[in-house]
XYZ file of C-alpha atoms in Angstrom:
87
model
C 2.062 -43.204 52.418
C 1.857 -39.454 52.948
C -1.851 -39.615 53.750
C -3.129 -36.556 55.612
C 0.291 -35.311 56.696
C 1.243 -31.671 56.187
C 4.122 -30.988 53.815
C 6.112 -29.772 56.846
C 5.841 -33.283 58.318
C 7.397 -34.959 55.272
C 11.141 -35.332 54.756
C 12.398 -35.176 51.172
C 16.170 -35.780 51.079
C 17.922 -33.665 48.480
C 21.302 -32.412 47.390
C 22.549 -28.933 46.463
C 24.345 -28.548 43.103
C 23.724 -32.249 42.525
C 25.692 -32.692 39.294
C 29.039 -31.256 40.407
C 30.907 -34.501 41.139
C 32.996 -34.307 37.960
C 33.768 -30.581 38.071
C 37.390 -29.530 37.872
C 38.790 -26.076 38.540
C 38.696 -25.473 34.776
C 35.114 -26.563 34.096
C 33.790 -24.833 37.218
C 35.034 -21.449 36.028
C 34.453 -21.648 32.276
C 31.048 -19.993 32.396
C 31.336 -17.873 35.528
C 30.484 -14.750 33.623
C 31.313 -11.246 34.739
C 31.782 -12.074 38.442
C 34.591 -14.552 37.681
C 36.197 -12.070 35.269
C 36.100 -9.345 37.954
C 37.667 -11.627 40.552
C 40.367 -12.696 38.068
C 41.263 -9.028 37.495
C 41.519 -8.392 41.236
C 43.187 -11.597 42.494
C 44.592 -13.134 39.321
C 43.438 -16.196 37.426
C 45.307 -18.934 39.363
C 43.987 -17.879 42.785
C 40.452 -17.155 41.555
C 40.144 -20.447 39.651
C 41.522 -22.515 42.538
C 39.120 -21.028 45.087
C 36.050 -20.865 42.828
C 36.689 -24.416 41.615
C 36.623 -25.743 45.193
C 33.497 -23.760 46.072
C 31.680 -24.945 42.942
C 31.989 -28.657 43.700
C 29.309 -29.429 46.276
C 28.797 -33.166 45.732
C 31.454 -35.880 45.497
C 28.892 -38.501 44.417
C 27.396 -39.074 40.969
C 23.665 -38.498 40.443
C 23.133 -42.270 40.262
C 24.957 -42.835 43.565
C 22.965 -40.033 45.233
C 19.706 -41.662 44.103
C 20.913 -45.071 45.313
C 21.545 -43.700 48.824
C 18.130 -42.058 49.052
C 18.365 -38.552 47.591
C 15.008 -37.706 46.019
C 15.403 -34.007 45.201
C 18.108 -32.932 42.762
C 19.261 -29.331 42.362
C 20.461 -29.159 38.753
C 22.069 -26.143 37.067
C 21.464 -26.499 33.352
C 23.677 -24.690 30.875
C 25.350 -25.046 27.527
C 28.948 -25.238 26.386
C 29.639 -21.925 24.663
C 32.558 -23.477 22.753
C 30.298 -25.920 20.889
C 27.681 -25.204 18.227
C 24.074 -26.022 18.991
C 22.486 -28.728 16.785
């Protein structure tokens, strides 16, 4: 029970970029927008995609596995697939 504790006395385990377990270098960079395009022009696509793909994947565990081990705060980045029509 939290009772009369201050919020600063409560621990809420969470994960950053929670839903990145299945990202690949291709999916991580598909919707990077102008920043990714700028970096591709400067460093080339293979180098940019390899580095950005590694940086984008913050969690090796699925959301379900994170919840099973005690994570209670999920940081989700919601987006849409620009290659597919909306219903």
